[in-house]
Coordinates of C-alpha atoms and ligand atoms in Angstrom, one line a residue:
X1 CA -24.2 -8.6 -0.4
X2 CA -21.3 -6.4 -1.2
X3 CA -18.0 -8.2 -1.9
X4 CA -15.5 -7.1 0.5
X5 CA -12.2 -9.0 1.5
X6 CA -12.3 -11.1 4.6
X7 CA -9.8 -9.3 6.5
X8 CA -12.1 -6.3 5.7
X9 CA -15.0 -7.8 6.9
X10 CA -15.5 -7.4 10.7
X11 CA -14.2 -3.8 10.3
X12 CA -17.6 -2.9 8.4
X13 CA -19.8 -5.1 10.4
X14 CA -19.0 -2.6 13.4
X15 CA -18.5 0.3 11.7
X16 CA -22.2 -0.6 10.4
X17 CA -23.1 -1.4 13.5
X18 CA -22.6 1.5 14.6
X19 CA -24.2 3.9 11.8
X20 CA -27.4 1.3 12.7
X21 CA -27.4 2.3 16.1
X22 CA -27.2 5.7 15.7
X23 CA -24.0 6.6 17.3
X24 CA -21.9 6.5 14.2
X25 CA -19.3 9.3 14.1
X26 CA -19.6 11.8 11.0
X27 CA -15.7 11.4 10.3
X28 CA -14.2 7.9 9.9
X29 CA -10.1 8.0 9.2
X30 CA -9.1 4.4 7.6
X31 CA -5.4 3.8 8.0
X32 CA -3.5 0.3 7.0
X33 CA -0.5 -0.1 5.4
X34 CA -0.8 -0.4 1.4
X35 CA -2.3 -3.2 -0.6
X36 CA -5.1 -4.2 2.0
X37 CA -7.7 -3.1 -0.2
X38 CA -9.1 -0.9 2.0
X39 CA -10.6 1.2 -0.8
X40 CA -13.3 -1.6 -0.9
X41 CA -14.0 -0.9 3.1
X42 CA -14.8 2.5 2.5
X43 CA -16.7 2.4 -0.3
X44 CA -18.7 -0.3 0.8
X45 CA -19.2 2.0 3.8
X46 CA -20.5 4.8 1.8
X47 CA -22.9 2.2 -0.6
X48 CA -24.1 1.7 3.1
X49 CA -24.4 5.2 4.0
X50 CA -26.5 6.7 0.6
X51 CA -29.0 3.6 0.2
X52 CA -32.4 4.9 1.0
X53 CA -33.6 1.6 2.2
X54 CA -30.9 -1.0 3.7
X55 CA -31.4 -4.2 4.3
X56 CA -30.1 -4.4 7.4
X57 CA -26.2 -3.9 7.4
X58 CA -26.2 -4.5 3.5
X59 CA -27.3 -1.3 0.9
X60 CA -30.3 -2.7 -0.9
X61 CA -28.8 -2.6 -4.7
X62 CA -32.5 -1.8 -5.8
X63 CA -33.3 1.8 -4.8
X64 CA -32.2 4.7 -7.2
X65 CA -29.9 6.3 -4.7
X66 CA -28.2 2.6 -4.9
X67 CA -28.5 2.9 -8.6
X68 CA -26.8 6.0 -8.8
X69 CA -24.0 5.2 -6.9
X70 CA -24.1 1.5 -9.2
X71 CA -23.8 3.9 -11.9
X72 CA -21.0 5.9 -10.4
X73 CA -23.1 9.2 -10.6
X74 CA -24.3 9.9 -7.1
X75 CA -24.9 13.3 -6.9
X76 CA -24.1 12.7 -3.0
X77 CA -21.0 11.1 -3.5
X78 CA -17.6 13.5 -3.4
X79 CA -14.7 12.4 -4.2
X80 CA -11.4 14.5 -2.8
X81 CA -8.4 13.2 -4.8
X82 CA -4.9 14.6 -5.8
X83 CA -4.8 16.3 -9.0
X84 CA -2.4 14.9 -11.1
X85 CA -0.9 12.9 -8.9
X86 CA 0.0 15.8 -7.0
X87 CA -2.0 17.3 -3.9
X88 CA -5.2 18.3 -2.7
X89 CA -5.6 21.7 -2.9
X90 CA -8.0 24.4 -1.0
X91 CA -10.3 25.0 -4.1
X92 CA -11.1 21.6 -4.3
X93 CA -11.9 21.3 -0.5
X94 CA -14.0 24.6 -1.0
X95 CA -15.9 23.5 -3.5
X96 CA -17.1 20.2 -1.8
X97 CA -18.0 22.4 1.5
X98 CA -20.0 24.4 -0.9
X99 CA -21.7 21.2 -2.2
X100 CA -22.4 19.7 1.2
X101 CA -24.1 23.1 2.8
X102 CA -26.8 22.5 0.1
X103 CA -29.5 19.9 0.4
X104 CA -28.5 16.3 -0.6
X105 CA -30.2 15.7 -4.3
X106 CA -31.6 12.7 -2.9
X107 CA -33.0 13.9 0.2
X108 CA -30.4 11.5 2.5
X109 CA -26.8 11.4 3.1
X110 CA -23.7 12.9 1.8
X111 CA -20.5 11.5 1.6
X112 CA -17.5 12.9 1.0
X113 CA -14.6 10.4 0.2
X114 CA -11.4 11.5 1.1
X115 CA -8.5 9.4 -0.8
X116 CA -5.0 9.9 -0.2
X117 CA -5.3 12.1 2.8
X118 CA -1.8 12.8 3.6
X119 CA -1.9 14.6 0.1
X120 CA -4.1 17.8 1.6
X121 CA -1.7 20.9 1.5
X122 CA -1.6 23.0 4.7
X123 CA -4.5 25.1 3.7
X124 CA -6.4 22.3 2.1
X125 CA -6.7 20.6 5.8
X126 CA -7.0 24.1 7.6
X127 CA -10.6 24.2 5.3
X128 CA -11.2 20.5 5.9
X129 CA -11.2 21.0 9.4
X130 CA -13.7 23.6 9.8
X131 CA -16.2 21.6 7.9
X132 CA -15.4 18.5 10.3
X133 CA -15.6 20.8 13.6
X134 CA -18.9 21.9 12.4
X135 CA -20.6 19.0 10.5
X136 CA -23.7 20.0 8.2
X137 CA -26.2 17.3 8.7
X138 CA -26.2 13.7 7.3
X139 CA -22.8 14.5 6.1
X140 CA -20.1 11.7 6.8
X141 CA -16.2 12.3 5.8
X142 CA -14.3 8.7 5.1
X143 CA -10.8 9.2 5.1
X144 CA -8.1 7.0 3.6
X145 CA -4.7 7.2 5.2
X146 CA -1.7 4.6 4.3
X147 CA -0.5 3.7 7.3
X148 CA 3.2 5.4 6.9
X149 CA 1.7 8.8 6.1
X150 CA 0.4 11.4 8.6
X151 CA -1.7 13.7 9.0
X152 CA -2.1 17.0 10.9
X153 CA -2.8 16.4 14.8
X154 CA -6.2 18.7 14.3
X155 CA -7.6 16.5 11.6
X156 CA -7.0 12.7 13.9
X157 CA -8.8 14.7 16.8
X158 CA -12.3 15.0 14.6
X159 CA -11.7 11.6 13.2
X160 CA -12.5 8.2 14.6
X161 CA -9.8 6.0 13.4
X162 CA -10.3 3.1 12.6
X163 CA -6.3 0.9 11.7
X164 CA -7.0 -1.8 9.5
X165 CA -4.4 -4.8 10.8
X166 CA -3.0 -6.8 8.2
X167 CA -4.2 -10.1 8.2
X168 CA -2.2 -13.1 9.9
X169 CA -0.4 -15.1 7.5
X170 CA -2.9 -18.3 8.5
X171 CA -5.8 -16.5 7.0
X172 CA -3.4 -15.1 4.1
X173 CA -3.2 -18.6 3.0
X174 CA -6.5 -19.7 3.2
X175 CA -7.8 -16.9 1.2
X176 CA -4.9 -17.3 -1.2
X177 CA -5.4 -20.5 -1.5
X178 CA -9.2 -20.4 -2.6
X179 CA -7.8 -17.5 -5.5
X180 CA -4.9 -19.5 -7.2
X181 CA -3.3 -22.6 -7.9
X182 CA 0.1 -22.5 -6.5
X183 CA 2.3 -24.6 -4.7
X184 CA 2.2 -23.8 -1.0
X185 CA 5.8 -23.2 -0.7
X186 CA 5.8 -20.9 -3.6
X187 CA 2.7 -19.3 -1.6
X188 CA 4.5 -18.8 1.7
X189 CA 7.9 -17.2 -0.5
X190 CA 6.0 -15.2 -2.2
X191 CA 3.9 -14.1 0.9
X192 CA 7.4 -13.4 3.0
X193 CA 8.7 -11.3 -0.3
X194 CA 5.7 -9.6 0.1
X195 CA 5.3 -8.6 3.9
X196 CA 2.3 -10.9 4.3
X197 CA 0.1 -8.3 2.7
X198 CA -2.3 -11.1 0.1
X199 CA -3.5 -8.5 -2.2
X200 CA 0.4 -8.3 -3.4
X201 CA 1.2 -11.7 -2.8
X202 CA -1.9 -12.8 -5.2
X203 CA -0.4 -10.4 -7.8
X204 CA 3.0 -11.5 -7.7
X205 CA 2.1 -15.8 -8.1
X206 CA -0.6 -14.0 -10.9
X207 CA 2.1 -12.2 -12.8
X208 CA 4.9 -15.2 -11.9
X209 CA 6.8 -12.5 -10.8
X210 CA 8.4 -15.0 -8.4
X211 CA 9.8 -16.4 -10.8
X212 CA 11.4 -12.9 -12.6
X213 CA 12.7 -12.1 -9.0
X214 CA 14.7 -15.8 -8.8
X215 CA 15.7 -14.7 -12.4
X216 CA 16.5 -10.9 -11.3
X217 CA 18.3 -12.3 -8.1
X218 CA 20.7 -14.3 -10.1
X219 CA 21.6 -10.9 -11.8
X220 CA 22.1 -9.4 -8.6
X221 CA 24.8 -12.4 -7.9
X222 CA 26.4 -11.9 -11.5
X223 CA 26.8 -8.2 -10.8
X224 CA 28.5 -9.0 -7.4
X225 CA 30.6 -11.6 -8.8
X226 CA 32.0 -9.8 -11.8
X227 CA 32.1 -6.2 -10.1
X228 CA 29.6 -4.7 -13.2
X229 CA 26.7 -3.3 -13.1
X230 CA 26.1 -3.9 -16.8
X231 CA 25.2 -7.4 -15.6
X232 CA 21.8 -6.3 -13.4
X233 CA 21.3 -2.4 -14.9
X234 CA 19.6 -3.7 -18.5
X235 CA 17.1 -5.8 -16.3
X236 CA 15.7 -2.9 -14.0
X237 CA 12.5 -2.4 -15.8
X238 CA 10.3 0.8 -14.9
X239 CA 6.7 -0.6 -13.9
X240 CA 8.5 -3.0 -11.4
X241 CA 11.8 -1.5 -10.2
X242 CA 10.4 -0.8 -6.9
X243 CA 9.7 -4.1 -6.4
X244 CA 12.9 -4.9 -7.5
X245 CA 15.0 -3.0 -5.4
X246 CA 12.6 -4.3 -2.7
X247 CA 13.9 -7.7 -3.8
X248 CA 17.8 -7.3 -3.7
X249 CA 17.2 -5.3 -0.4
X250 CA 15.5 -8.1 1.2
X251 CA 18.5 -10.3 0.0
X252 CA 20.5 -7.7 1.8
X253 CA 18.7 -7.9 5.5
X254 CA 18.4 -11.9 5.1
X255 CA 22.6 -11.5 4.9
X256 CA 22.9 -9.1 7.6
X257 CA 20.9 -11.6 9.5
X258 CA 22.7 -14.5 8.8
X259 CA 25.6 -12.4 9.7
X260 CA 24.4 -11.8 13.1
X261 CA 23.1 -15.4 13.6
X262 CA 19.4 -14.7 13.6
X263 CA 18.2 -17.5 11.1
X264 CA 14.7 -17.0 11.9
X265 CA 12.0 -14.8 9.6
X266 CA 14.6 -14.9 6.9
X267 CA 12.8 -13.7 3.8
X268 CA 14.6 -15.6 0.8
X269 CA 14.7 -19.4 2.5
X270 CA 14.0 -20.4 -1.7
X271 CA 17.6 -18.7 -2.1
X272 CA 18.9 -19.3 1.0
X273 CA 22.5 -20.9 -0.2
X274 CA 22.9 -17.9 -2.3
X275 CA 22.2 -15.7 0.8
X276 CA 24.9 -17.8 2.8
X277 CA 27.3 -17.8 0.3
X278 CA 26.8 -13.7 0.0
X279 CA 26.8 -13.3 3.5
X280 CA 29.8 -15.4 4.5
X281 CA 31.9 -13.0 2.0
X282 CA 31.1 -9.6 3.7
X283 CA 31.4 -7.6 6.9
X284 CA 28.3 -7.4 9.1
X285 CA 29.0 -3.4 9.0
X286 CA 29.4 -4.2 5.1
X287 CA 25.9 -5.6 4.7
X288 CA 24.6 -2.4 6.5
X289 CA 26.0 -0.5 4.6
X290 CA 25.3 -2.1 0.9
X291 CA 21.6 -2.3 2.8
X292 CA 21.9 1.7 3.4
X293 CA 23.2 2.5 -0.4
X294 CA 19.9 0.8 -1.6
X295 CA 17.5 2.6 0.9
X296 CA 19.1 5.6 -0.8
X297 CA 18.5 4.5 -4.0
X298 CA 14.7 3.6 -3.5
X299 CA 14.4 6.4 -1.5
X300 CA 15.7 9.0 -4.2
X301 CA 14.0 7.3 -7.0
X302 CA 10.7 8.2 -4.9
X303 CA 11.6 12.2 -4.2
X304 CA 13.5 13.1 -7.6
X305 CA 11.2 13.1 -10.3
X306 CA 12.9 13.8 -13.5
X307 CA 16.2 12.9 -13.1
X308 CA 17.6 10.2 -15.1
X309 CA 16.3 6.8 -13.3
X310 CA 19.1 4.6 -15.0
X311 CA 21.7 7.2 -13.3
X312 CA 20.2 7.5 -9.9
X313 CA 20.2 3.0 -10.3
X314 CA 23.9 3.0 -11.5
X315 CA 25.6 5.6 -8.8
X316 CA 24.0 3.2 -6.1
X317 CA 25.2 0.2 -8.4
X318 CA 28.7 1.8 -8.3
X319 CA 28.9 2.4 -4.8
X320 CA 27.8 -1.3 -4.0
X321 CA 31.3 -2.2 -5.9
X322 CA 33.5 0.4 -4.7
X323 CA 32.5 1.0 -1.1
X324 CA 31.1 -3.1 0.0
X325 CA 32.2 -5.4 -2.2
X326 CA 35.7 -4.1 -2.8
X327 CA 35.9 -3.0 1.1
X328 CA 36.2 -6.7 2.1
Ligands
ZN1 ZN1 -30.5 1.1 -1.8

């Protein structure tokens, strides 16, 4: 049996299904938003696809195209990646549609995984397309997409997409509860903090970063109170300042909310005194605003590479004082 996640589950049973009944389609587009996991779908899709001798809708571990792939050297296995972090180019599309024209080595299927999609330049797709408007034999294409990215309209049209739904926070718990021991409040807070995705939720209860954000939080407060951003700028730290931005922005909405009297789905009930207190100080148009300044923020840290991060942090730090908290 191949491990997969249980949200992930029921997609590969059809997709298998499918592939048993011979009408798979050659060109299967994965989309979800991030942190489902869905690398293991498509994988295990492909483990599916180059075992000579499945056992029904399970690869059979034992033959040597399953050993090959076990050994991550399957000579029928491409991988389309960015380089560096960066793109995928046309050579690299070219020289996969090279590979795929010849003969599998191991006289069955070919699989070309695509990771990243979005990240295929213009002329990258242009070549990918060709190949999936005129599929060589036994050749299958599994494309990953996260969910906020697109793609060029020609590619979706060759694809069969398949949108991985994130699970429902019942069956979040469940499996969360069968991979850690944690309080069940501290389970649902961290699952809220994290959008209900589990893959992140798990991480943050693993790394007690529910704790660090309680910790960061109180910062956030000391900042606000004494008008400084020396009080939160030492404690950005670069592996998790998304995820902290992510966490005063959520303390942000949860305001605004408050603001406008919608009390339910609030995010931060574990800090929901500090929330009130926050709120009751500011403007509703103040709290979309402050909320705005840190979009910015995360947003430019994203785009501009190479730019002082502390700088980028302290303008939106400044502005928070100057054009929000000093405003009211
Ligand atoms: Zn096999």
């Amino acid at each position: 049996m191949q491990t997969l996640y249980p949200w992930l589950l029921l997609y590969y049973q059809q997709i298998v299904t499918a592939l048993l009944q011979g009408h798979g389609h050659h060109a299967l587009l994965f989309k979800a938003e991030p942190d489902l996991g869905i690398e293991q779908l498509v994988q295990a899709v492909a483990n599916f696809l180059i075992c000579q001798h499945p056992n029904k809708h399970q690869p059979c571990g034992k033959c040597h195209s399953c050993h090959l792939q076990q050994a991550q050297n399957h000579p029928d296995i491409h991988i389309l990646q960015p380089l560096e972090n960066k793109d995928i180019g046309i050579d690299q599309v070219r020289e996969i549609n090279d590979k795929i024209t010849l003969y599998a080595n191991q006289q069955g299927n070919k699989v070309v995984l695509v990771k990243s999609a979005d990240c295929l330049t213009e002329a990258a797709a242009n070549a990918l397309l060709k190949t999936l408007e005129e599929p060589t034999a036994n050749t299958y294409f599994l494309l990953q997409l996260n969910d906020s990215n697109t793609l060029p309209a020609t590619i979706y049209s060759r694809c069969q997409q398949w949108h991985i739904a994130t699970p429902s926070v019942e069956d979040s718990i469940n499996w969360l509860k069968n991979q850690i021991n944690a309080e069940i409040n501290d389970i649902l807070t961290a699952l809220r903090v994290n959008y209900n995705r589990p893959l992140a939720t798990l991480n943050m209860l693993q790394q007690n970063l529910l704790e660090q954000r309680k910790i960061f939080l109180r910062y956030f407060w000391l900042f606000y109170t004494r008008r400084s951003p020396l009080e939160i700028l030492p404690y950005f730290n670069k592996e998790n300042i998304f995820q902290q931005l992510d966490w005063i922005i959520s303390f942000l909405v949860d305001g605004l909310k408050i603001k406008l009297g919608v009390t339910i789905n609030l995010t931060n009930t574990d800090l929901q005194n500090g929330v009130l207190q926050f709120s009751e100080k500011q403007t509703s148009l103040n709290l979309l605003k402050a909320y705005e300044i840190m979009q910015k923020v995360r947003l430019d840290l994203t785009e501009i590479k190479g730019v002082n991060q502390e700088l980028i942090l302290l303008e939106g730090l400044t502005r928070l004082i100057t054009d929000v908290f000093e405003q009211n």
